[in-house]
Amino acid sequence: MAKLKIIVSPTSFFCTRIEWALKLKGLEYELTFEDWSKGKSELLLRSNPAHKKVPVLLDDGVVIAESKVILEYIDEKWKGGDLYPLLPQDPYERAQARFWAQFADDKCFIGTWGACRAEDAQEKEKAVEAALESFTFLEKQIKGKKFFAGDKIGYLDLVAGWISHWLGVLEEAGGLKILDAERFPSLHEWAQNFAEIPPIKECLPPRDMLVNYWTALLSRLRSSAPSKL
Amino acid sequence: MSNLKLRDREAQREREREMAGRVVLHGMWASPYSMSVKLGLKVKGVEYEYVEEDLMNKSEVLLRLNPVHKKIPVLVHNGKPIAESLVIVEYIEETWKEGPPLLPQDPYERAKVRFWAGFLQRQLFEAMFSVVITDGEAQARAVKEGHEKLAVLEEGIKGGYPGGSPFISGGNLGLLDIVVCSILGAHKVHEEVLGVTYLDSEKYPRVTSWVKSLTELPLVKEAMPPNEKLVDFFQFFRARALESAAA
């Protein structure tokens, strides 16, 4: 049987969350790395013409794009018996997990990234405030729980997982602070517990590689901005 | 009756509705997100009550039900609110199992539906929305983008649904059909108000025939607001957006 393949970029946490899911399910897979210096590969453009983005899952001839869609696919295809469940069973809990996953990506990540990109001091301050507001909502969700999914990690933990390792890098590269332990004690503790779980820890890219990547990306975006005439 | 008393009465009615385990949809008649949920409930045959929310003057109830986004649609079931239209439609699918299925069984087919639903709601709709609220060069760019997204959708149907579309091949109005209706069902309104023709049957034959067959269905015809009402709304909405952009 053909092996599971994921087209990935080594720094993208959208890709790492797929690896985490496959490891939790006990599935073997191969990684195909995109080399951005060479432009987007033929394989990627063919596999994901709609978005031209990673990750893309190749499963025995079938192609799936969009990380949250891939996570649900993995959970639905490999389920039952001893297989690790990613989403809860109850429809209302599933709705909550999906809602907060969307929120974590759209508000927490995009908010943080927007704040990193802001160069004007006032703009940056406003963007950080907005991001902090979003993180406050997330803090409420994890309060009193070990993981978002309960005693063990699940879908929402995987989607919010970037906070446990990539956020610190973004803070450094972007010159800002979001995850303050005093302001967000539960989220801070969750992040530390999450990153220690063996299948999670195994897939974390080296921090210095991430720092180099994000720092270079931000400076490239800054230097190119005014010349967009 | 004073406004305070009226508000208290409304809040009390809301509490009673919630506790009775009923289904309440808080929506807005012109919103495609609201329409998706409405269609989902209708396909499943779920009895529900509808509350029209005034988005210019958001109610206490709405702010309590969706404190995170303060938006419609919100579905309240057994006293618990659920927000985000696609999340709500999946909830409807998983809760009312006796009705017709809104998603296919096969995990890959389900992934395709979710992928394209997300694409339509975000990529295509964002471009179409931009066309409504901009003019000049910005609008021309948005129109171009809208067409680019339609071209991608056309290719996607060609590759993913060789029979024509999920609806035509399955025979069932599903989640993806619902999203298509909600976003492209009012294409004539866009033509009339903005002079933009999205459903070019030469450029996008599959998308065009899909939308046309969906909008002929009695269930869809009944659920969609009348074109004239939408035309008025689009004109008003556009004028207001352009005015505030210029300010």
PDB file of C-alpha atoms in Angstrom, chain B residues 34-189:
ATOM      1  CA  SER B  34     -27.605  33.025   7.991  1.00  0.00           C
ATOM      2  CA  MET B  35     -29.062  31.547   4.781  1.00  0.00           C
ATOM      3  CA  SER B  36     -26.740  28.527   4.986  1.00  0.00           C
ATOM      4  CA  VAL B  37     -28.036  27.654   8.437  1.00  0.00           C
ATOM      5  CA  LYS B  38     -31.653  28.273   7.427  1.00  0.00           C
ATOM      6  CA  LEU B  39     -31.264  25.931   4.442  1.00  0.00           C
ATOM      7  CA  GLY B  40     -29.580  23.294   6.611  1.00  0.00           C
ATOM      8  CA  LEU B  41     -32.488  23.333   9.062  1.00  0.00           C
ATOM      9  CA  LYS B  42     -35.044  23.200   6.245  1.00  0.00           C
ATOM     10  CA  VAL B  43     -33.373  20.260   4.494  1.00  0.00           C
ATOM     11  CA  LYS B  44     -33.338  18.341   7.766  1.00  0.00           C
ATOM     12  CA  GLY B  45     -36.938  19.294   8.466  1.00  0.00           C
ATOM     13  CA  VAL B  46     -36.061  20.738  11.872  1.00  0.00           C
ATOM     14  CA  GLU B  47     -38.725  22.921  13.453  1.00  0.00           C
ATOM     15  CA  TYR B  48     -37.200  26.155  14.551  1.00  0.00           C
ATOM     16  CA  GLU B  49     -38.001  29.693  15.514  1.00  0.00           C
ATOM     17  CA  TYR B  50     -36.361  32.560  13.775  1.00  0.00           C
ATOM     18  CA  VAL B  51     -35.249  35.803  15.364  1.00  0.00           C
ATOM     19  CA  GLU B  52     -34.301  38.613  13.015  1.00  0.00           C
ATOM     20  CA  GLU B  53     -31.395  40.534  14.508  1.00  0.00           C
ATOM     21  CA  ASP B  54     -30.795  44.206  13.845  1.00  0.00           C
ATOM     22  CA  LEU B  55     -27.081  44.361  13.099  1.00  0.00           C
ATOM     23  CA  MET B  56     -27.023  48.162  13.248  1.00  0.00           C
ATOM     24  CA  ASN B  57     -28.298  47.997  16.818  1.00  0.00           C
ATOM     25  CA  LYS B  58     -27.165  44.682  18.284  1.00  0.00           C
ATOM     26  CA  SER B  59     -29.431  43.210  20.938  1.00  0.00           C
ATOM     27  CA  GLU B  60     -28.375  42.222  24.462  1.00  0.00           C
ATOM     28  CA  VAL B  61     -29.416  38.699  23.568  1.00  0.00           C
ATOM     29  CA  LEU B  62     -27.081  38.496  20.561  1.00  0.00           C
ATOM     30  CA  LEU B  63     -24.150  39.878  22.537  1.00  0.00           C
ATOM     31  CA  ARG B  64     -24.774  37.315  25.242  1.00  0.00           C
ATOM     32  CA  LEU B  65     -25.129  34.433  22.763  1.00  0.00           C
ATOM     33  CA  ASN B  66     -22.038  35.303  20.740  1.00  0.00           C
ATOM     34  CA  PRO B  67     -19.737  37.410  22.917  1.00  0.00           C
ATOM     35  CA  VAL B  68     -16.670  36.407  20.904  1.00  0.00           C
ATOM     36  CA  HIS B  69     -17.716  37.647  17.456  1.00  0.00           C
ATOM     37  CA  LYS B  70     -21.010  39.469  18.176  1.00  0.00           C
ATOM     38  CA  LYS B  71     -22.315  38.123  14.869  1.00  0.00           C
ATOM     39  CA  ILE B  72     -25.118  36.134  13.374  1.00  0.00           C
ATOM     40  CA  PRO B  73     -25.957  33.399  12.697  1.00  0.00           C
ATOM     41  CA  VAL B  74     -26.253  31.818  16.130  1.00  0.00           C
ATOM     42  CA  LEU B  75     -28.223  28.639  16.666  1.00  0.00           C
ATOM     43  CA  VAL B  76     -29.547  28.003  20.146  1.00  0.00           C
ATOM     44  CA  HIS B  77     -30.441  24.404  20.937  1.00  0.00           C
ATOM     45  CA  ASN B  78     -31.211  23.080  24.423  1.00  0.00           C
ATOM     46  CA  GLY B  79     -30.263  26.478  25.752  1.00  0.00           C
ATOM     47  CA  LYS B  80     -26.747  26.286  24.277  1.00  0.00           C
ATOM     48  CA  PRO B  81     -25.570  28.694  21.576  1.00  0.00           C
ATOM     49  CA  ILE B  82     -23.500  27.639  18.580  1.00  0.00           C
ATOM     50  CA  ALA B  83     -21.885  30.181  16.268  1.00  0.00           C
ATOM     51  CA  GLU B  84     -20.094  30.167  12.874  1.00  0.00           C
ATOM     52  CA  SER B  85     -22.313  29.022  10.016  1.00  0.00           C
ATOM     53  CA  LEU B  86     -20.318  25.982   8.858  1.00  0.00           C
ATOM     54  CA  VAL B  87     -19.836  24.823  12.444  1.00  0.00           C
ATOM     55  CA  ILE B  88     -23.605  25.160  12.929  1.00  0.00           C
ATOM     56  CA  VAL B  89     -24.445  23.207   9.757  1.00  0.00           C
ATOM     57  CA  GLU B  90     -22.135  20.353  10.824  1.00  0.00           C
ATOM     58  CA  TYR B  91     -23.827  20.429  14.239  1.00  0.00           C
ATOM     59  CA  ILE B  92     -27.231  20.170  12.553  1.00  0.00           C
ATOM     60  CA  GLU B  93     -25.980  17.219  10.508  1.00  0.00           C
ATOM     61  CA  GLU B  94     -24.665  15.404  13.586  1.00  0.00           C
ATOM     62  CA  THR B  95     -27.646  16.146  15.828  1.00  0.00           C
ATOM     63  CA  TRP B  96     -30.609  15.413  13.549  1.00  0.00           C
ATOM     64  CA  LYS B  97     -29.544  12.087  12.117  1.00  0.00           C
ATOM     65  CA  GLU B  98     -33.037  11.079  10.944  1.00  0.00           C
ATOM     66  CA  GLY B  99     -33.213  13.726   8.224  1.00  0.00           C
ATOM     67  CA  PRO B 100     -31.475  13.571   4.811  1.00  0.00           C
ATOM     68  CA  PRO B 101     -27.653  13.643   5.126  1.00  0.00           C
ATOM     69  CA  LEU B 102     -25.955  16.991   4.509  1.00  0.00           C
ATOM     70  CA  LEU B 103     -22.545  15.398   4.050  1.00  0.00           C
ATOM     71  CA  PRO B 104     -21.481  12.259   2.185  1.00  0.00           C
ATOM     72  CA  GLN B 105     -20.327   9.185   4.097  1.00  0.00           C
ATOM     73  CA  ASP B 106     -16.866   8.720   2.640  1.00  0.00           C
ATOM     74  CA  PRO B 107     -14.077  10.613   4.498  1.00  0.00           C
ATOM     75  CA  TYR B 108     -12.481  11.821   1.271  1.00  0.00           C
ATOM     76  CA  GLU B 109     -15.802  13.041  -0.146  1.00  0.00           C
ATOM     77  CA  ARG B 110     -16.461  14.796   3.150  1.00  0.00           C
ATOM     78  CA  ALA B 111     -13.031  16.457   2.975  1.00  0.00           C
ATOM     79  CA  LYS B 112     -13.828  17.705  -0.543  1.00  0.00           C
ATOM     80  CA  VAL B 113     -17.111  19.226   0.640  1.00  0.00           C
ATOM     81  CA  ARG B 114     -15.403  20.935   3.577  1.00  0.00           C
ATOM     82  CA  PHE B 115     -12.559  22.195   1.408  1.00  0.00           C
ATOM     83  CA  TRP B 116     -14.832  23.757  -1.216  1.00  0.00           C
ATOM     84  CA  ALA B 117     -17.301  25.122   1.351  1.00  0.00           C
ATOM     85  CA  GLY B 118     -14.423  26.916   3.054  1.00  0.00           C
ATOM     86  CA  PHE B 119     -13.106  28.150  -0.293  1.00  0.00           C
ATOM     87  CA  LEU B 120     -16.500  29.526  -1.306  1.00  0.00           C
ATOM     88  CA  GLN B 121     -17.204  31.220   1.989  1.00  0.00           C
ATOM     89  CA  ARG B 122     -13.803  32.791   2.374  1.00  0.00           C
ATOM     90  CA  GLN B 123     -12.052  33.226  -0.956  1.00  0.00           C
ATOM     91  CA  LEU B 124     -14.994  33.712  -3.293  1.00  0.00           C
ATOM     92  CA  PHE B 125     -17.317  35.521  -0.919  1.00  0.00           C
ATOM     93  CA  GLU B 126     -14.618  37.928   0.248  1.00  0.00           C
ATOM     94  CA  ALA B 127     -13.964  38.979  -3.341  1.00  0.00           C
ATOM     95  CA  MET B 128     -17.693  39.359  -4.080  1.00  0.00           C
ATOM     96  CA  PHE B 129     -18.203  41.355  -0.895  1.00  0.00           C
ATOM     97  CA  SER B 130     -15.312  43.601  -1.830  1.00  0.00           C
ATOM     98  CA  VAL B 131     -17.001  44.344  -5.155  1.00  0.00           C
ATOM     99  CA  VAL B 132     -20.098  45.539  -3.280  1.00  0.00           C
ATOM    100  CA  ILE B 133     -18.258  47.929  -1.005  1.00  0.00           C
ATOM    101  CA  THR B 134     -15.614  49.402  -3.322  1.00  0.00           C
ATOM    102  CA  ASP B 135     -15.468  51.410  -6.506  1.00  0.00           C
ATOM    103  CA  GLY B 136     -12.900  52.465  -9.082  1.00  0.00           C
ATOM    104  CA  GLU B 137      -9.656  50.532  -9.274  1.00  0.00           C
ATOM    105  CA  ALA B 138     -10.221  48.645  -6.016  1.00  0.00           C
ATOM    106  CA  GLN B 139     -13.521  47.362  -7.340  1.00  0.00           C
ATOM    107  CA  ALA B 140     -12.008  46.361 -10.679  1.00  0.00           C
ATOM    108  CA  ARG B 141      -9.374  44.355  -8.796  1.00  0.00           C
ATOM    109  CA  ALA B 142     -12.050  42.679  -6.675  1.00  0.00           C
ATOM    110  CA  VAL B 143     -14.085  41.762  -9.765  1.00  0.00           C
ATOM    111  CA  LYS B 144     -10.992  40.212 -11.325  1.00  0.00           C
ATOM    112  CA  GLU B 145     -10.344  38.264  -8.156  1.00  0.00           C
ATOM    113  CA  GLY B 146     -13.952  37.057  -8.056  1.00  0.00           C
ATOM    114  CA  HIS B 147     -13.554  35.681 -11.567  1.00  0.00           C
ATOM    115  CA  GLU B 148     -10.248  34.040 -10.657  1.00  0.00           C
ATOM    116  CA  LYS B 149     -11.955  32.256  -7.777  1.00  0.00           C
ATOM    117  CA  LEU B 150     -14.832  31.163 -10.004  1.00  0.00           C
ATOM    118  CA  ALA B 151     -12.334  29.749 -12.478  1.00  0.00           C
ATOM    119  CA  VAL B 152     -10.717  27.754  -9.677  1.00  0.00           C
ATOM    120  CA  LEU B 153     -14.138  26.503  -8.599  1.00  0.00           C
ATOM    121  CA  GLU B 154     -14.977  25.516 -12.179  1.00  0.00           C
ATOM    122  CA  GLU B 155     -11.741  23.494 -12.399  1.00  0.00           C
ATOM    123  CA  GLY B 156     -12.439  21.981  -9.016  1.00  0.00           C
ATOM    124  CA  ILE B 157     -15.861  20.731 -10.060  1.00  0.00           C
ATOM    125  CA  LYS B 158     -14.408  19.398 -13.308  1.00  0.00           C
ATOM    126  CA  GLY B 159     -11.756  17.429 -11.440  1.00  0.00           C
ATOM    127  CA  GLY B 160     -13.630  16.525  -8.276  1.00  0.00           C
ATOM    128  CA  TYR B 161     -17.135  15.890  -9.575  1.00  0.00           C
ATOM    129  CA  PRO B 162     -16.937  14.365 -13.055  1.00  0.00           C
ATOM    130  CA  GLY B 163     -20.712  13.849 -12.959  1.00  0.00           C
ATOM    131  CA  GLY B 164     -21.238  17.627 -12.730  1.00  0.00           C
ATOM    132  CA  SER B 165     -21.538  18.617  -9.083  1.00  0.00           C
ATOM    133  CA  PRO B 166     -22.248  17.069  -5.693  1.00  0.00           C
ATOM    134  CA  PHE B 167     -25.916  17.902  -6.118  1.00  0.00           C
ATOM    135  CA  ILE B 168     -26.362  16.584  -9.603  1.00  0.00           C
ATOM    136  CA  SER B 169     -24.562  13.336  -8.892  1.00  0.00           C
ATOM    137  CA  GLY B 170     -25.924  12.689  -5.396  1.00  0.00           C
ATOM    138  CA  GLY B 171     -29.440  13.981  -5.835  1.00  0.00           C
ATOM    139  CA  ASN B 172     -29.412  15.409  -2.296  1.00  0.00           C
ATOM    140  CA  LEU B 173     -29.147  19.059  -1.274  1.00  0.00           C
ATOM    141  CA  GLY B 174     -25.987  18.910   0.836  1.00  0.00           C
ATOM    142  CA  LEU B 175     -23.734  21.289   2.732  1.00  0.00           C
ATOM    143  CA  LEU B 176     -21.809  22.342  -0.364  1.00  0.00           C
ATOM    144  CA  ASP B 177     -24.991  22.961  -2.380  1.00  0.00           C
ATOM    145  CA  ILE B 178     -26.276  25.029   0.535  1.00  0.00           C
ATOM    146  CA  VAL B 179     -23.139  27.180   0.603  1.00  0.00           C
ATOM    147  CA  VAL B 180     -23.269  27.643  -3.194  1.00  0.00           C
ATOM    148  CA  CYS B 181     -26.903  28.796  -2.929  1.00  0.00           C
ATOM    149  CA  SER B 182     -26.079  31.195  -0.161  1.00  0.00           C
ATOM    150  CA  ILE B 183     -23.249  32.854  -2.065  1.00  0.00           C
ATOM    151  CA  LEU B 184     -24.153  32.568  -5.744  1.00  0.00           C
ATOM    152  CA  GLY B 185     -27.928  32.171  -5.503  1.00  0.00           C
ATOM    153  CA  ALA B 186     -28.408  35.945  -5.686  1.00  0.00           C
ATOM    154  CA  HIS B 187     -26.122  36.414  -8.688  1.00  0.00           C
ATOM    155  CA  LYS B 188     -28.822  38.368 -10.531  1.00  0.00           C
ATOM    156  CA  VAL B 189     -28.778  40.952  -7.752  1.00  0.00           C
TER     157      VAL B 189
END
